[in-house]
Amino acid sequence: SIPPDSDASALVSFKSSADPSNSIPLLFSPNISFCRWPGVACSPARPFRVTRLVLESLALNGTFAPSSLARLDQLRILSLNFNSLAGPVPDLSPLTNLKALFLAHNRFSGPFPASLLSLHRLRTLDLSHNFFTGSLPLPLTRLPRLLVLQLDSNAFSGPVPPFNQSSLKSLNMSSNNLTGPVPATALLSSFGSPSFAANPGLCGEVVRRQCSARIAFFPHPATNAPSPALPPSVNGPRQGFLLSESSATPSRSPHKRAIIAIGFMSATIFLIGFLTLVLALRKIKRHKLTGHGKIHTPEKSANGSEQTTTEDHEEPTAAMIMEIPEDKDREKDKAKNLGKSGCLTFCAGEAPGYNLEQLMKASAEMLGRGSVGATYKAVLDTRLILCVKRLDAGRIGLAGKEDFERHMEAVGRLRHPNLVPLRAYFHAKEERLLVYDYQPNGSLFSLLHGSKSSRAKPLHWTSCLKIAEDVAQGLSYIHQASRLVHGNIKSSNVILGPDFEACLADCCLSFLLDEQFFETDGESRFYRAPEARESNRRLTPRSDIYAYGVLLLELLTGKSPLDHQDLVSRDLPAWVRSVREEGESVDDERLTMIVDIAAACIQLSPESRPTAWQVLKMIQEVKEAEAGDGDDDSDLSTSNP
Ligand SMILES: Nc1ncnc2c1ncn2[C@@H]1O[C@H](COP(=O)(O)OP(=O)(O)OP(=O)(O)O)[C@@H](O)[C@H]1O
């Protein structure tokens, strides 16, 4: 039997929570010395003390139990890569000799494991491809021996810590949700932009993306000067500074301050004015919204990114809104009501970066009208570009303010590099606005079907795999982190971010619709699982998977689902192959693997469809097969004691 205080008992304890499906039953046999259990190594210098534990790709799908490995204070290398371990990483501070920790490609969640910050011998840390959230702790910059740090493909947010330790030779923070300027330390500058790719909110020299005026402006000492009070619904005097700053010289003259002060004093008057605008907004008919206001026309800069012209700011959306002042008493009443709920609610505890007033003054371009309302690209005076969805009051079923807010709060908590984040929402009596990040590179729909000049060609194979993986990542996160359902997966709701990463948009909005308006005839119906065709109440994670399967075939063939409605009766591999045959050659086995995934997703019976997580793993297997047999443990050897 196994002595209770031995390293062997620690291993058994770890297995009991990490491996509930008993995927490795034979590996942990009491008849063999535990130092010879597969994946376990003990040091000759310290008999019966485990120094290395490598349990990779073993389908471990439980949790990493607190204290289970705490006894292993001689452990140098711990690798649990490529499993499905979920939940937080427990306190690992007792593993004081740990030099390499690999937890990549699992389902770990929660904040950055703070206990790792006390592991001063740590040289390699790989937390990539998990669901970690929250900010990166500053003490990470003080781990003195850190050589390799892989944090990519998580949902870390907040600023990049100013790493500058000379030991660090490899750093990857890509595909997170980090924001703000990347500190231009010598070390971070030497890594350059690839280490930070697919973090749409990062800016600065290191990532070669200009920071907005806000970021450049606020550290300026003048912003700390006391400012006159404003009504609570106006987001403080900073906005006034910003508005004038965007077109001003950097120095703030007394003359300028006086102008700003006058601006503030008239804020109340202005506020009433803008409330009027909000009320009138409801009155504008669709054709007026599209045709009346000055449409913001983006210009492509030399680097391909969109820029706004000065004129864009001259005629705000408000101009479209302003035209019909109603009967004055009614206006006042409505203004009072709006005043009570006239603030944007920012999601996920994020600091307000703008206010409703600024939003209303933004220049706007209608991007389209979907099932729940119209979508606009809004350019604020600060040049911040947002995507604003104005919900169609008549079609919204979730009538109560509380229900609406509860739903939007839950949606607003979702943060993942492959989801378009909901930043804020607004709810007044009959007005509901949703504010998202604006994604500059169009939708997958326009990528696949947008060009009228050439007949639709399937995308390049590697792009297909990348987009398929990105979407599966986003979907898997929605299903796992929140138990929400996307409800409307289709190619126009897959938007391409600044680094052409695919992000799911319009997350969980189908549930807002009054059931009678649930479209049974729009393009969405081609993506809809048979069991959910008639009612939005029947949308489930499995119906999302069905939609994903249809999307995958669209991606592989470049054909709209309109053109492949009889999917179930087709010989899918033969069809996909025939459509792709003119393009670049793709390994037949890999193509079949992907088509098989799509076929599994569009099974008629919801129970037969895989989960999003399984889909993701299968896509990643194809990608890995594509990349050839990887050198998974190359870092292990570099950190081998
Ligand atoms: N965050 C965003 N950034 C950039 N473009 C976006 C964003 N969200 C949506 N879009 C684009 O705006 C257009 C209109 O979107 P909208 O959601 O209103 O309609 P839809 O996607 O066609 O229908 P549905 O309401 O069924 O999702 C689409 O082309 C979509 O790709």
Tab-separated table of N, CA, C and O in Angstrom, residues 118-175:
chain	number	residue	atom	x	y	z
A	118	SER	N	5.728	33.406	-6.424
A	118	SER	CA	6.712	33.159	-5.365
A	118	SER	C	7.734	32.098	-5.798
A	118	SER	O	8.642	31.764	-5.054
A	119	LEU	N	7.576	31.569	-7.007
A	119	LEU	CA	8.489	30.504	-7.460
A	119	LEU	C	9.713	31.136	-8.123
A	119	LEU	O	9.763	31.290	-9.352
A	120	HIS	N	10.677	31.454	-7.330
A	120	HIS	CA	11.803	32.252	-7.844
A	120	HIS	C	12.754	31.477	-8.742
A	120	HIS	O	13.624	32.051	-9.368
A	121	ARG	N	12.578	30.139	-8.789
A	121	ARG	CA	13.459	29.380	-9.692
A	121	ARG	C	12.826	29.157	-11.056
A	121	ARG	O	13.439	28.522	-11.926
A	122	LEU	N	11.604	29.622	-11.204
A	122	LEU	CA	10.869	29.352	-12.434
A	122	LEU	C	11.593	29.929	-13.652
A	122	LEU	O	11.939	31.106	-13.679
A	123	ARG	N	11.799	29.060	-14.647
A	123	ARG	CA	12.447	29.537	-15.871
A	123	ARG	C	11.482	29.494	-17.059
A	123	ARG	O	11.535	30.347	-17.926
A	124	THR	N	10.643	28.480	-17.077
A	124	THR	CA	9.692	28.380	-18.191
A	124	THR	C	8.280	28.295	-17.641
A	124	THR	O	7.996	27.453	-16.786
A	125	LEU	N	7.428	29.177	-18.124
A	125	LEU	CA	6.029	29.157	-17.700
A	125	LEU	C	5.160	29.217	-18.941
A	125	LEU	O	5.223	30.168	-19.718
A	126	ASP	N	4.372	28.184	-19.141
A	126	ASP	CA	3.506	28.144	-20.315
A	126	ASP	C	2.052	27.950	-19.878
A	126	ASP	O	1.651	26.857	-19.474
A	127	LEU	N	1.299	29.033	-19.942
A	127	LEU	CA	-0.127	28.973	-19.582
A	127	LEU	C	-0.990	29.145	-20.836
A	127	LEU	O	-2.190	29.396	-20.744
A	128	SER	N	-0.392	29.029	-22.011
A	128	SER	CA	-1.109	29.389	-23.238
A	128	SER	C	-2.303	28.468	-23.517
A	128	SER	O	-2.392	27.363	-22.990
A	129	HIS	N	-3.229	28.984	-24.336
A	129	HIS	CA	-4.409	28.212	-24.763
A	129	HIS	C	-5.214	27.678	-23.593
A	129	HIS	O	-5.447	26.477	-23.456
A	130	ASN	N	-5.588	28.596	-22.734
A	130	ASN	CA	-6.504	28.280	-21.643
A	130	ASN	C	-7.549	29.378	-21.598
A	130	ASN	O	-7.717	30.134	-22.567
A	131	PHE	N	-8.252	29.489	-20.489
A	131	PHE	CA	-9.294	30.512	-20.371
A	131	PHE	C	-8.989	31.461	-19.213
A	131	PHE	O	-9.903	31.905	-18.521
A	132	PHE	N	-7.715	31.729	-18.980
A	132	PHE	CA	-7.378	32.628	-17.873
A	132	PHE	C	-7.895	34.038	-18.176
A	132	PHE	O	-7.891	34.476	-19.340
A	133	THR	N	-8.324	34.701	-17.122
A	133	THR	CA	-8.857	36.056	-17.278
A	133	THR	C	-8.145	37.002	-16.297
A	133	THR	O	-7.319	36.565	-15.505
A	134	GLY	N	-8.550	38.255	-16.339
A	134	GLY	CA	-8.019	39.239	-15.385
A	134	GLY	C	-6.677	39.770	-15.828
A	134	GLY	O	-6.151	39.414	-16.894
A	135	SER	N	-6.114	40.630	-14.984
A	135	SER	CA	-4.894	41.308	-15.421
A	135	SER	C	-3.641	40.517	-15.065
A	135	SER	O	-3.683	39.602	-14.248
A	136	LEU	N	-2.552	40.907	-15.709
A	136	LEU	CA	-1.266	40.248	-15.437
A	136	LEU	C	-0.599	40.953	-14.272
A	136	LEU	O	-0.443	42.177	-14.293
A	137	PRO	N	-0.194	40.203	-13.252
A	137	PRO	CA	0.345	40.865	-12.057
A	137	PRO	C	1.732	41.470	-12.298
A	137	PRO	O	2.576	40.858	-12.957
A	138	LEU	N	1.918	42.629	-11.738
A	138	LEU	CA	3.190	43.341	-11.886
A	138	LEU	C	4.396	42.515	-11.391
A	138	LEU	O	5.462	42.524	-12.020
A	139	PRO	N	4.260	41.762	-10.281
A	139	PRO	CA	5.427	41.005	-9.796
A	139	PRO	C	5.974	39.983	-10.801
A	139	PRO	O	7.080	39.481	-10.611
A	140	LEU	N	5.212	39.714	-11.877
A	140	LEU	CA	5.765	38.839	-12.927
A	140	LEU	C	7.073	39.409	-13.471
A	140	LEU	O	7.952	38.673	-13.908
A	141	THR	N	7.147	40.721	-13.436
A	141	THR	CA	8.358	41.374	-13.976
A	141	THR	C	9.547	41.192	-13.030
A	141	THR	O	10.655	41.598	-13.356
A	142	ARG	N	9.276	40.613	-11.872
A	142	ARG	CA	10.369	40.472	-10.911
A	142	ARG	C	10.792	39.022	-10.722
A	142	ARG	O	11.576	38.724	-9.837
A	143	LEU	N	10.255	38.119	-11.554
A	143	LEU	CA	10.741	36.732	-11.476
A	143	LEU	C	12.135	36.719	-12.097
A	143	LEU	O	12.286	36.908	-13.312
A	144	PRO	N	13.175	36.505	-11.299
A	144	PRO	CA	14.523	36.826	-11.767
A	144	PRO	C	15.080	35.884	-12.820
A	144	PRO	O	15.977	36.245	-13.569
A	145	ARG	N	14.554	34.624	-12.877
A	145	ARG	CA	15.191	33.672	-13.809
A	145	ARG	C	14.319	33.332	-15.008
A	145	ARG	O	14.651	32.422	-15.766
A	146	LEU	N	13.218	34.023	-15.127
A	146	LEU	CA	12.262	33.665	-16.182
A	146	LEU	C	12.902	33.740	-17.569
A	146	LEU	O	13.486	34.757	-17.939
A	147	LEU	N	12.803	32.627	-18.291
A	147	LEU	CA	13.453	32.529	-19.596
A	147	LEU	C	12.395	32.513	-20.712
A	147	LEU	O	12.547	33.144	-21.748
A	148	VAL	N	11.319	31.765	-20.463
A	148	VAL	CA	10.256	31.605	-21.465
A	148	VAL	C	8.922	31.880	-20.790
A	148	VAL	O	8.618	31.281	-19.759
A	149	LEU	N	8.138	32.771	-21.391
A	149	LEU	CA	6.815	33.075	-20.822
A	149	LEU	C	5.786	33.018	-21.943
A	149	LEU	O	5.792	33.831	-22.864
A	150	GLN	N	4.910	32.041	-21.871
A	150	GLN	CA	3.880	31.865	-22.908
A	150	GLN	C	2.516	32.093	-22.255
A	150	GLN	O	2.078	31.272	-21.440
A	151	LEU	N	1.877	33.167	-22.630
A	151	LEU	CA	0.563	33.469	-22.047
A	151	LEU	C	-0.490	33.593	-23.141
A	151	LEU	O	-1.610	34.036	-22.897
A	152	ASP	N	-0.128	33.236	-24.366
A	152	ASP	CA	-1.009	33.492	-25.502
A	152	ASP	C	-2.303	32.670	-25.464
A	152	ASP	O	-2.412	31.673	-24.761
A	153	SER	N	-3.274	33.174	-26.224
A	153	SER	CA	-4.590	32.527	-26.369
A	153	SER	C	-5.262	32.255	-25.038
A	153	SER	O	-5.619	31.127	-24.702
A	154	ASN	N	-5.378	33.324	-24.284
A	154	ASN	CA	-6.198	33.316	-23.072
A	154	ASN	C	-7.120	34.515	-23.165
A	154	ASN	O	-7.334	35.059	-24.257
A	155	ALA	N	-7.661	34.938	-22.044
A	155	ALA	CA	-8.490	36.151	-22.068
A	155	ALA	C	-7.959	37.135	-21.028
A	155	ALA	O	-8.732	37.807	-20.343
A	156	PHE	N	-6.638	37.204	-20.921
A	156	PHE	CA	-6.049	38.191	-20.011
A	156	PHE	C	-6.407	39.590	-20.511
A	156	PHE	O	-6.448	39.831	-21.725
A	157	SER	N	-6.643	40.483	-19.557
A	157	SER	CA	-6.997	41.851	-19.951
A	157	SER	C	-6.107	42.838	-19.193
A	157	SER	O	-5.260	42.423	-18.404
A	158	GLY	N	-6.339	44.116	-19.440
A	158	GLY	CA	-5.574	45.149	-18.728
A	158	GLY	C	-4.218	45.385	-19.375
A	158	GLY	O	-3.942	44.899	-20.473
A	159	PRO	N	-3.366	46.137	-18.686
A	159	PRO	CA	-2.111	46.550	-19.321
A	159	PRO	C	-1.033	45.467	-19.334
A	159	PRO	O	-1.080	44.524	-18.544
A	160	VAL	N	-0.078	45.642	-20.235
A	160	VAL	CA	1.102	44.760	-20.275
A	160	VAL	C	2.078	45.235	-19.199
A	160	VAL	O	2.440	46.415	-19.170
A	161	PRO	N	2.512	44.360	-18.301
A	161	PRO	CA	3.499	44.803	-17.297
A	161	PRO	C	4.828	45.165	-17.973
A	161	PRO	O	5.160	44.600	-19.024
A	162	PRO	N	5.568	46.053	-17.363
A	162	PRO	CA	6.822	46.508	-18.013
A	162	PRO	C	7.973	45.512	-17.838
A	162	PRO	O	8.931	45.770	-17.091
A	163	PHE	N	7.882	44.379	-18.507
A	163	PHE	CA	8.948	43.374	-18.389
A	163	PHE	C	10.279	43.970	-18.848
A	163	PHE	O	10.339	44.627	-19.878
A	164	ASN	N	11.302	43.689	-18.079
A	164	ASN	CA	12.620	44.142	-18.552
A	164	ASN	C	13.729	43.256	-18.009
A	164	ASN	O	14.896	43.619	-18.081
A	165	GLN	N	13.348	42.068	-17.454
A	165	GLN	CA	14.406	41.234	-16.887
A	165	GLN	C	15.242	40.626	-18.018
A	165	GLN	O	14.689	40.099	-18.986
A	166	SER	N	16.559	40.709	-17.854
A	166	SER	CA	17.437	40.301	-18.964
A	166	SER	C	17.348	38.804	-19.218
A	166	SER	O	17.698	38.327	-20.298
A	167	SER	N	16.862	38.044	-18.247
A	167	SER	CA	16.795	36.589	-18.440
A	167	SER	C	15.800	36.191	-19.539
A	167	SER	O	15.957	35.175	-20.200
A	168	LEU	N	14.767	37.012	-19.755
A	168	LEU	CA	13.636	36.609	-20.604
A	168	LEU	C	14.044	36.554	-22.086
A	168	LEU	O	14.444	37.547	-22.672
A	169	LYS	N	13.914	35.365	-22.677
A	169	LYS	CA	14.343	35.207	-24.067
A	169	LYS	C	13.170	34.951	-25.009
A	169	LYS	O	13.288	35.062	-26.216
A	170	SER	N	12.054	34.523	-24.451
A	170	SER	CA	10.904	34.239	-25.318
A	170	SER	C	9.624	34.673	-24.598
A	170	SER	O	9.427	34.334	-23.433
A	171	LEU	N	8.817	35.443	-25.314
A	171	LEU	CA	7.606	35.988	-24.687
A	171	LEU	C	6.475	35.961	-25.700
A	171	LEU	O	6.630	36.413	-26.825
A	172	ASN	N	5.355	35.423	-25.305
A	172	ASN	CA	4.195	35.440	-26.204
A	172	ASN	C	2.948	35.790	-25.400
A	172	ASN	O	2.556	35.065	-24.496
A	173	MET	N	2.374	36.930	-25.723
A	173	MET	CA	1.139	37.362	-25.055
A	173	MET	C	0.034	37.520	-26.084
A	173	MET	O	-0.967	38.176	-25.814
A	174	SER	N	0.227	36.981	-27.284
A	174	SER	CA	-0.733	37.224	-28.356
A	174	SER	C	-2.101	36.616	-28.036
A	174	SER	O	-2.235	35.787	-27.142
A	175	SER	N	-3.102	37.069	-28.772
A	175	SER	CA	-4.473	36.550	-28.651
A	175	SER	C	-4.991	36.597	-27.219
A	175	SER	O	-5.411	35.581	-26.655
